[in-house]
PDB file of C-alpha atoms in Angstrom:
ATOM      1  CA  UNK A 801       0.000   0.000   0.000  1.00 66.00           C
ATOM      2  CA  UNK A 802       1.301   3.518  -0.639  1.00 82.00           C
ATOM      3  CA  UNK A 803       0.099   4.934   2.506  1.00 95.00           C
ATOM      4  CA  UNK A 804      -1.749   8.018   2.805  1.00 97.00           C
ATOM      5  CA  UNK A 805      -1.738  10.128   0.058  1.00 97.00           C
ATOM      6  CA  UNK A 806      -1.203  14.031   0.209  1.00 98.00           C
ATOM      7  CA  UNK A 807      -0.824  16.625  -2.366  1.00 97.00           C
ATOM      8  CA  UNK A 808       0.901  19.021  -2.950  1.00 97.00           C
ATOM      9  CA  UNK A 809       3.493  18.540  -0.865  1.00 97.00           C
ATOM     10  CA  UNK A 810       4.613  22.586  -0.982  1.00 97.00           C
ATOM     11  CA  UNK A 811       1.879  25.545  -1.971  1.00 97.00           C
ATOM     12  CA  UNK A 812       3.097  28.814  -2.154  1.00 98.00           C
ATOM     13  CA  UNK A 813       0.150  31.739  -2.864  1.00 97.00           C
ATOM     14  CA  UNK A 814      -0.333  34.515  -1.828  1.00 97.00           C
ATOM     15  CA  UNK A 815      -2.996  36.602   0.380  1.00 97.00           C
ATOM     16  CA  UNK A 816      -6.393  36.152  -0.983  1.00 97.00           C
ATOM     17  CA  UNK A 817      -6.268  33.038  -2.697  1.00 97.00           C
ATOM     18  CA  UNK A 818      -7.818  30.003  -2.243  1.00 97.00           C
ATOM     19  CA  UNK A 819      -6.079  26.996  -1.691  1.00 98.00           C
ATOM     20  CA  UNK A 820      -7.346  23.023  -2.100  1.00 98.00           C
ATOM     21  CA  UNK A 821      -5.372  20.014  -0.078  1.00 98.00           C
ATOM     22  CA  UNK A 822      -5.928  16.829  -0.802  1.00 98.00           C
ATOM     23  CA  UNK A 823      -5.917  13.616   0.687  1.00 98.00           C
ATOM     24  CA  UNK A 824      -5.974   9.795  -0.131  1.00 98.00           C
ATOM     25  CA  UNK A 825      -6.576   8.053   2.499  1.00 97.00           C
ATOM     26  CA  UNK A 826      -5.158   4.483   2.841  1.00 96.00           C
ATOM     27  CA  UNK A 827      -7.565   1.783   1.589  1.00 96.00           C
ATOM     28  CA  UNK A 828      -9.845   0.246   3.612  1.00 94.00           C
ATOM     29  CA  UNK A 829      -9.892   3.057   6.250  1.00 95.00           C
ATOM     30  CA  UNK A 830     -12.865   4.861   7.706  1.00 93.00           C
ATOM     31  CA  UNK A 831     -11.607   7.210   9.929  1.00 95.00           C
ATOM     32  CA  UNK A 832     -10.090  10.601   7.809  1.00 96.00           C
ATOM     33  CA  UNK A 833      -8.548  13.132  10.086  1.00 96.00           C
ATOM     34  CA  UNK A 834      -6.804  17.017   9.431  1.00 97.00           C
ATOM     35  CA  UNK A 835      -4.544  18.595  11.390  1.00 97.00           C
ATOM     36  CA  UNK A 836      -2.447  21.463  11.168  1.00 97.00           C
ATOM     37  CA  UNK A 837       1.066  22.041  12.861  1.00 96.00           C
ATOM     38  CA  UNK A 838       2.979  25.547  13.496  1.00 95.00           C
ATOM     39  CA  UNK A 839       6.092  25.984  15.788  1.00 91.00           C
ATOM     40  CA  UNK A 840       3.518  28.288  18.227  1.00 91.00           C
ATOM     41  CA  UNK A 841       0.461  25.942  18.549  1.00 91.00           C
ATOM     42  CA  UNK A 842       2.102  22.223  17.777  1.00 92.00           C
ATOM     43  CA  UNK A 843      -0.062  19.786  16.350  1.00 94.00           C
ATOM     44  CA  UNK A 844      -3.720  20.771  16.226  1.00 94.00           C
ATOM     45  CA  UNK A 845      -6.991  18.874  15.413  1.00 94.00           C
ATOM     46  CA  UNK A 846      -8.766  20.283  12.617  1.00 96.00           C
ATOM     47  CA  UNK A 847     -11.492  17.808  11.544  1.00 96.00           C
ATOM     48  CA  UNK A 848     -12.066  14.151  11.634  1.00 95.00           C
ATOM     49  CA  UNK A 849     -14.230  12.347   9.305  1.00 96.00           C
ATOM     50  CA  UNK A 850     -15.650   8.791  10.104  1.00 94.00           C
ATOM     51  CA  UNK A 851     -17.418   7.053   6.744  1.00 95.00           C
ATOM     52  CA  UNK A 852     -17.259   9.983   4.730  1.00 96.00           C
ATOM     53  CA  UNK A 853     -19.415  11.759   8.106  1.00 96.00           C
ATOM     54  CA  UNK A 854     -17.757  14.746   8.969  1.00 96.00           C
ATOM     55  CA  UNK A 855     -17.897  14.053  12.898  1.00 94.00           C
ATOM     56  CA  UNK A 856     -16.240  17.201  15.001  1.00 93.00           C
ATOM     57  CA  UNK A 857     -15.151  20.078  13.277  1.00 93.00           C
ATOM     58  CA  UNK A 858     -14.812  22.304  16.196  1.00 92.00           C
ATOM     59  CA  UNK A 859     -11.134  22.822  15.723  1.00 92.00           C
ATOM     60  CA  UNK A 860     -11.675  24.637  12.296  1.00 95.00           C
ATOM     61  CA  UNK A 861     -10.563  27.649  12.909  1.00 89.00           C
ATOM     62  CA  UNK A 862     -12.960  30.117  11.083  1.00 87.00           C
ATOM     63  CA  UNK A 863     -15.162  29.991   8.327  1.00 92.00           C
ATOM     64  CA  UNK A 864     -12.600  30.589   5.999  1.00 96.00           C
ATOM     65  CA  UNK A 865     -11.738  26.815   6.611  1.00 97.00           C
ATOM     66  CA  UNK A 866     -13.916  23.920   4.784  1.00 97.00           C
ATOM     67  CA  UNK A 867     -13.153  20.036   4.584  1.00 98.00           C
ATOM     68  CA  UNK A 868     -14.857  17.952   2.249  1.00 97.00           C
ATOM     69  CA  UNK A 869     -14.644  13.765   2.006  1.00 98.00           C
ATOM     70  CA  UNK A 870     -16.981  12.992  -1.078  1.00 97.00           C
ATOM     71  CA  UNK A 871     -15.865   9.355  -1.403  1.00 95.00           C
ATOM     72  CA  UNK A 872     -13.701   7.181   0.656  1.00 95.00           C
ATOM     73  CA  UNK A 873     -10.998   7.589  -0.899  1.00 96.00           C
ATOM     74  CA  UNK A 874     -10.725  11.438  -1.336  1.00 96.00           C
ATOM     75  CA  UNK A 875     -10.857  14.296   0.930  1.00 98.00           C
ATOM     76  CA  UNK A 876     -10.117  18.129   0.683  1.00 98.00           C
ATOM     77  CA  UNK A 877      -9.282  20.488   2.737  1.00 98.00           C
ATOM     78  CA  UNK A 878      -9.787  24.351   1.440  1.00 98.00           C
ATOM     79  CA  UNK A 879      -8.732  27.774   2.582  1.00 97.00           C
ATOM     80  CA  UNK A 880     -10.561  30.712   1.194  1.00 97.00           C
ATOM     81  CA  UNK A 881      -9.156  33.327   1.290  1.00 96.00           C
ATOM     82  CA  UNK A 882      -5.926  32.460   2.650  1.00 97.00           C
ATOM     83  CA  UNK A 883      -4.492  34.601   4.857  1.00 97.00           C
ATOM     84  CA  UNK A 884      -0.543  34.583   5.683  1.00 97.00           C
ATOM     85  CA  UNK A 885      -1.138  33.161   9.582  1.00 96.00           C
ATOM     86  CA  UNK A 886      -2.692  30.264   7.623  1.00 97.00           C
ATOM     87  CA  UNK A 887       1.251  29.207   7.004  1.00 97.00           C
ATOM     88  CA  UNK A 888       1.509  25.729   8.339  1.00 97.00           C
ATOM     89  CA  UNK A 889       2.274  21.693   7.321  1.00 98.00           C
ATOM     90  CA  UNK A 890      -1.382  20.333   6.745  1.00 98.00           C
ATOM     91  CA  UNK A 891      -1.286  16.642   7.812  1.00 98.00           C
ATOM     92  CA  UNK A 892      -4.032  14.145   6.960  1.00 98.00           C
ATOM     93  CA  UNK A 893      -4.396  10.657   8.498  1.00 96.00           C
ATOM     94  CA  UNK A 894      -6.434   7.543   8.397  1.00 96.00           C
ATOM     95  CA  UNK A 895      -7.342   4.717  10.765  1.00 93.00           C
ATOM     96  CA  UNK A 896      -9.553   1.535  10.488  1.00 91.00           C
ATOM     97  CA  UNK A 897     -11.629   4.028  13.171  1.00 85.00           C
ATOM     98  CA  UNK A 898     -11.668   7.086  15.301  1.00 83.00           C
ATOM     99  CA  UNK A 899     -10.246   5.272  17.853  1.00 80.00           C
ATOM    100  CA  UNK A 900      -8.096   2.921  15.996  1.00 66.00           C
ATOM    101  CA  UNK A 901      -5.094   2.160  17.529  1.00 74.00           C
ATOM    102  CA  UNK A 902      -2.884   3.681  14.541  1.00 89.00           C
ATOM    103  CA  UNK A 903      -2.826   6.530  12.824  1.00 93.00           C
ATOM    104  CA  UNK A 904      -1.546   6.666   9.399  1.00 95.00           C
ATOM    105  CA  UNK A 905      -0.072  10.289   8.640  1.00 96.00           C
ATOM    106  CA  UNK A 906       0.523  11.191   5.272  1.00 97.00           C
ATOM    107  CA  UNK A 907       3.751  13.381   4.134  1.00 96.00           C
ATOM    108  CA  UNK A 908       2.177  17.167   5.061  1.00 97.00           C
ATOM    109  CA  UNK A 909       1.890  19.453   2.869  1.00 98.00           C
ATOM    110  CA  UNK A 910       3.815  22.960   3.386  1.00 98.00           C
ATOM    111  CA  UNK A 911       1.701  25.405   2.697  1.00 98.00           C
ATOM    112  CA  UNK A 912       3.090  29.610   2.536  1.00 98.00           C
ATOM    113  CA  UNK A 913       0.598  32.432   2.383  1.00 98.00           C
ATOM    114  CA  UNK A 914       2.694  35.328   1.476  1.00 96.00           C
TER     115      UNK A 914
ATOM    116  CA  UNK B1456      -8.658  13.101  27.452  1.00 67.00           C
ATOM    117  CA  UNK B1457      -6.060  12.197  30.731  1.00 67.00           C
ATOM    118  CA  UNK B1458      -3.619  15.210  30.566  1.00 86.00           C
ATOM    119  CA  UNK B1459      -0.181  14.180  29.988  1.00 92.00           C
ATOM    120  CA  UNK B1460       3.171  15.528  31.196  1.00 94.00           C
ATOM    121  CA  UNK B1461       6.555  14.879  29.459  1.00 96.00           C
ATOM    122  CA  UNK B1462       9.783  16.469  29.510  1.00 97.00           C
ATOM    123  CA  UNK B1463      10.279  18.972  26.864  1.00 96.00           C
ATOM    124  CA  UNK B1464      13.831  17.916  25.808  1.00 97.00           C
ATOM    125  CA  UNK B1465      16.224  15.028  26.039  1.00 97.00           C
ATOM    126  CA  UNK B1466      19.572  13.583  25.261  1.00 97.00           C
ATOM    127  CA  UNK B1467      20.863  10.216  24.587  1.00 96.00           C
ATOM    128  CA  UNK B1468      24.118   8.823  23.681  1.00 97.00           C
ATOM    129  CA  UNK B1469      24.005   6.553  20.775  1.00 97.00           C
ATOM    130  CA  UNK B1470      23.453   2.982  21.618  1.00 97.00           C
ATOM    131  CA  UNK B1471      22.292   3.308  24.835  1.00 97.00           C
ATOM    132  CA  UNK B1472      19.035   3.116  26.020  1.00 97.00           C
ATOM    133  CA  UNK B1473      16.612   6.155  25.779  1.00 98.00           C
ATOM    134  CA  UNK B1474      14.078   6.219  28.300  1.00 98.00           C
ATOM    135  CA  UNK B1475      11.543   8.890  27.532  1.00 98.00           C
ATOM    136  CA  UNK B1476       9.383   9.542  30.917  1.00 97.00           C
ATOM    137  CA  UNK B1477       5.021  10.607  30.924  1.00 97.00           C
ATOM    138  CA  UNK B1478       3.223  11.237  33.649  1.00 95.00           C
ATOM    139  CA  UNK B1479      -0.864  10.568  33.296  1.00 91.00           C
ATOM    140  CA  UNK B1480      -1.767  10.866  36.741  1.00 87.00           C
ATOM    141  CA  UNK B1481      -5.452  11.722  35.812  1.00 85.00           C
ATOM    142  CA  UNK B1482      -6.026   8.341  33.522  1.00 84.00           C
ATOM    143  CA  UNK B1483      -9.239   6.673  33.562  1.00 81.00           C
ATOM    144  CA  UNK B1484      -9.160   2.451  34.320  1.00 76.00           C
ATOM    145  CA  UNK B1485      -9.931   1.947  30.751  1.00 81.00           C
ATOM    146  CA  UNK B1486      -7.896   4.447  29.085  1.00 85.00           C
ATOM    147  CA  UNK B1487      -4.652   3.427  26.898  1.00 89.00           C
ATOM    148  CA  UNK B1488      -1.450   4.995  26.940  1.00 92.00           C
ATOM    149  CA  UNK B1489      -0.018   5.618  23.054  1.00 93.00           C
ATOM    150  CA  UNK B1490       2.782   7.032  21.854  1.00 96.00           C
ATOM    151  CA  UNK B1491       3.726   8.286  19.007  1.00 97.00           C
ATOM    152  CA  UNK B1492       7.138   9.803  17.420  1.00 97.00           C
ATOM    153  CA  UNK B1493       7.448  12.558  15.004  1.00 97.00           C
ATOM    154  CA  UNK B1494      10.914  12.631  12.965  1.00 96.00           C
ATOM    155  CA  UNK B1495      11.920  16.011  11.314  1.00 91.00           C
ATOM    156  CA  UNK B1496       9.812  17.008   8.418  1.00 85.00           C
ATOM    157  CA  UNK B1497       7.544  13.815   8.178  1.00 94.00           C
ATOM    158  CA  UNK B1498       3.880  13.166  10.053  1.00 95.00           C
ATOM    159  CA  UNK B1499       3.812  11.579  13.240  1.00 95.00           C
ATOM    160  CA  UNK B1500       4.362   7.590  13.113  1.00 96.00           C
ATOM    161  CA  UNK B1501       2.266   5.092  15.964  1.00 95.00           C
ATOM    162  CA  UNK B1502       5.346   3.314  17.858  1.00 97.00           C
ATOM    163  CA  UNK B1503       3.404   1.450  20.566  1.00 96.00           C
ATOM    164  CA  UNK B1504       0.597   1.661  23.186  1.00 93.00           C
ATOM    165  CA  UNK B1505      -0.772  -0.348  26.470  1.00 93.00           C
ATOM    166  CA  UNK B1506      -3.390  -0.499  29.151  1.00 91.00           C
ATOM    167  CA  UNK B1507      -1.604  -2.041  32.267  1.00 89.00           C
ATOM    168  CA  UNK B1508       0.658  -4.072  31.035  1.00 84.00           C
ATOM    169  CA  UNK B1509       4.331  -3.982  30.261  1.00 92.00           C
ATOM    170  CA  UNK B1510       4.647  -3.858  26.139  1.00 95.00           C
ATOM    171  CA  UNK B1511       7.297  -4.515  23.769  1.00 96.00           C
ATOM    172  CA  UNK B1512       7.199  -4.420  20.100  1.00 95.00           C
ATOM    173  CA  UNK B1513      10.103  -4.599  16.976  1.00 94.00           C
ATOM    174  CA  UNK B1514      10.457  -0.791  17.841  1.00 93.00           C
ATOM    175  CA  UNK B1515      10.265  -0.274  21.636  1.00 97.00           C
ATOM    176  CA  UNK B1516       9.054  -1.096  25.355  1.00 97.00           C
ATOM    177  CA  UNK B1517       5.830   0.162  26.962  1.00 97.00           C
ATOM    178  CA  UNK B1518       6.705  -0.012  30.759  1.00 97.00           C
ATOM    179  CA  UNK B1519       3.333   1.504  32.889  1.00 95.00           C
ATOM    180  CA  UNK B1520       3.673   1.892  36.896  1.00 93.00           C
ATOM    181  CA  UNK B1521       1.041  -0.268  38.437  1.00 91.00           C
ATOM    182  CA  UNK B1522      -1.369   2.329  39.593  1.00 90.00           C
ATOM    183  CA  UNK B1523      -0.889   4.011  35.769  1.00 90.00           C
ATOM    184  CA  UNK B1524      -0.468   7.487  36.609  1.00 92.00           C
ATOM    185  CA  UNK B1525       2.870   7.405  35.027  1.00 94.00           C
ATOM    186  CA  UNK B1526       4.733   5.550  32.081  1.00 96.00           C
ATOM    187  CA  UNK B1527       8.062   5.126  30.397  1.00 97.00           C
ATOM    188  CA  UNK B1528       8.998   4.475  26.586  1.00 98.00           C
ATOM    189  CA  UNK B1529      12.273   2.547  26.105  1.00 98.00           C
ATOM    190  CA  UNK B1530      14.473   2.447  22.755  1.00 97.00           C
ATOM    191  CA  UNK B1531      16.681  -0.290  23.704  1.00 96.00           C
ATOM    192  CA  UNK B1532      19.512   0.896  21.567  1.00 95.00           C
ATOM    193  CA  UNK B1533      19.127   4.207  20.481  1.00 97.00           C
ATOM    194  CA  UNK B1534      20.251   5.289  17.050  1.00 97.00           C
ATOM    195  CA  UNK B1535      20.576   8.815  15.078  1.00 97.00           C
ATOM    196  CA  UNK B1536      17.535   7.995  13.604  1.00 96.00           C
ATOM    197  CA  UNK B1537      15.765   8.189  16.843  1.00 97.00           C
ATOM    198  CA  UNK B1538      16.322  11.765  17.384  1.00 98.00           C
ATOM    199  CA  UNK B1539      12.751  12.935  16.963  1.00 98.00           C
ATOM    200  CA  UNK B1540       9.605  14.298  19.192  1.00 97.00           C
ATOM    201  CA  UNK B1541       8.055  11.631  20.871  1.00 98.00           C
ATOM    202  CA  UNK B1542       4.669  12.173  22.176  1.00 97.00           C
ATOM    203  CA  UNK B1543       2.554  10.014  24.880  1.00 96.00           C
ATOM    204  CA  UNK B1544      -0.864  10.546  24.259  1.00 92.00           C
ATOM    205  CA  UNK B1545      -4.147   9.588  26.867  1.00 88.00           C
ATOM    206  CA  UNK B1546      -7.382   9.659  24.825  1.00 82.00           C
ATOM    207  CA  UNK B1547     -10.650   9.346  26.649  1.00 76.00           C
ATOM    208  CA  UNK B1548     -12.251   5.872  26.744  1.00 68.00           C
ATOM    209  CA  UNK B1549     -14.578   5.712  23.388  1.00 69.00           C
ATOM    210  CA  UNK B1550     -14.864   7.087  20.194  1.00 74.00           C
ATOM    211  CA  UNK B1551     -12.858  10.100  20.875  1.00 80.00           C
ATOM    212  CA  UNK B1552      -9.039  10.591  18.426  1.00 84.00           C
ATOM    213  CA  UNK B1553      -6.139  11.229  19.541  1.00 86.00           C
ATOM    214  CA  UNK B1554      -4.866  14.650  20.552  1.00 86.00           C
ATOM    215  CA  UNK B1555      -1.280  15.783  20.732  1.00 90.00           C
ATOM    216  CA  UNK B1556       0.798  17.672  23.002  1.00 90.00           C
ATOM    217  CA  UNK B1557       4.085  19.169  22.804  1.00 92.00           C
ATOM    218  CA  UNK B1558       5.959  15.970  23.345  1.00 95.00           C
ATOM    219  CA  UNK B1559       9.498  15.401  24.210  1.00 97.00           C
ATOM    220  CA  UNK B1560      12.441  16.098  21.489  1.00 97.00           C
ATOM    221  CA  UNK B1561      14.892  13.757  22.206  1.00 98.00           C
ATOM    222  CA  UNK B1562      18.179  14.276  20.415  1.00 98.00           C
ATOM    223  CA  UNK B1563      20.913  11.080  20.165  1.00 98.00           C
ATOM    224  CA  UNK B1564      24.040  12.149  20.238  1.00 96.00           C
ATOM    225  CA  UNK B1565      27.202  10.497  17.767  1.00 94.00           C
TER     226      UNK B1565
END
């Protein structure tokens, strides 16, 4: 298996624009989660998804954020507008369940507002 | 979740044994202990977790105090590859993911 899936691995736009991560999750998998990770805040919880369900998005941090899972083997993850304190490595993961013993993390993507 | 408590830095010479401390003195009975490692520039990676007993795996040892309020993660050997952030995570009992802390950055030393 190739693992979880992200892409792309770098973004670079600038204020204003919107910006679409995306996410293979591995195969077989029901549980899709997003985090986000910044030297100040660490490694945050955005949104978890369980059968394509989004379950808790509470860590979304405005409006501006939106995840999407149409299938169950794609997710997206979109900023619009971006805004430069957006700046972060996006991370997605999968597990068998939400409280599935392992996590799978995909590679991050590195995403710069400017 | 059971609030966790690790060290925010340590150092290990190479091929001895890193023994990376977490204190969980709030855990529930049924909670498990996980933790996790995160190497430079790559997502975190699942390394081993336990309930009340002692654990050991291809990568390292799970040793949990009897009353569970506190735990220990042994590399046997440790290797410049270890040098990473190693997080111990205490989820709540159910359907609940995980959630990470700051971890502990342990740097092996040539």
């Amino acid at each position: 298996d190739a693992g979880v899936i992200q892409s792309p691995r770098h973004e670079v736009t600038e204020m204003g624009q919107e910006v679409t991560l995306r996410c293979k999750p591995i195969s077989g998998h029901n549980s899709l989660f997003w985090y986000r990770q910044t030297m100040m805040r660490g490694l945050e919880l955005l949104i978890y998804f369980n059968n394509n369900v989004p379950i808790d998005d509470s860590g979304m941090p405005e409006d501006r954020f939106s995840a999407k899972m149409p299938n169950a083997s794609f997710s997206t993850l979109k900023i619009q507008p971006s805004e430069p304190r957006d700046s972060a490595v996006y991370f997605c993961a999968s597990s068998l369940s939400i409280a599935g013993v392992e996590q799978f993390f995909g590679p991050g993507t590195r995403l710069t507002v400017l | 979740d059971a609030k966790t408590t690790q060290p925010p830095s340590m150092d290990c010479a190479e091929g001895r044994a890193a023994n990376l401390p977490c204190n969980h003195s709030t855990i529930s009975g049924n909670e498990y202990v996980y933790w996790y490692r995160q190497i430079h520039s790559q997502g975190p990676q699942y390394i081993i977790h336990g309930l009340k007993n002692n654990e050991t795996n291809e990568m390292a040892s799970l040793i949990i105090t009897e009353d569970r309020k506190s735990s220990t993660l042994i590399l046997p050997h440790a290797t410049l590859r270890d040098t990473a952030v190693y997080y111990c995570i205490a989820p709540s009992s159910g359907n609940t993911p995980l959630v990470f802390g700051k971890g502990t950055r342990l740097s092996v030393i040539a």
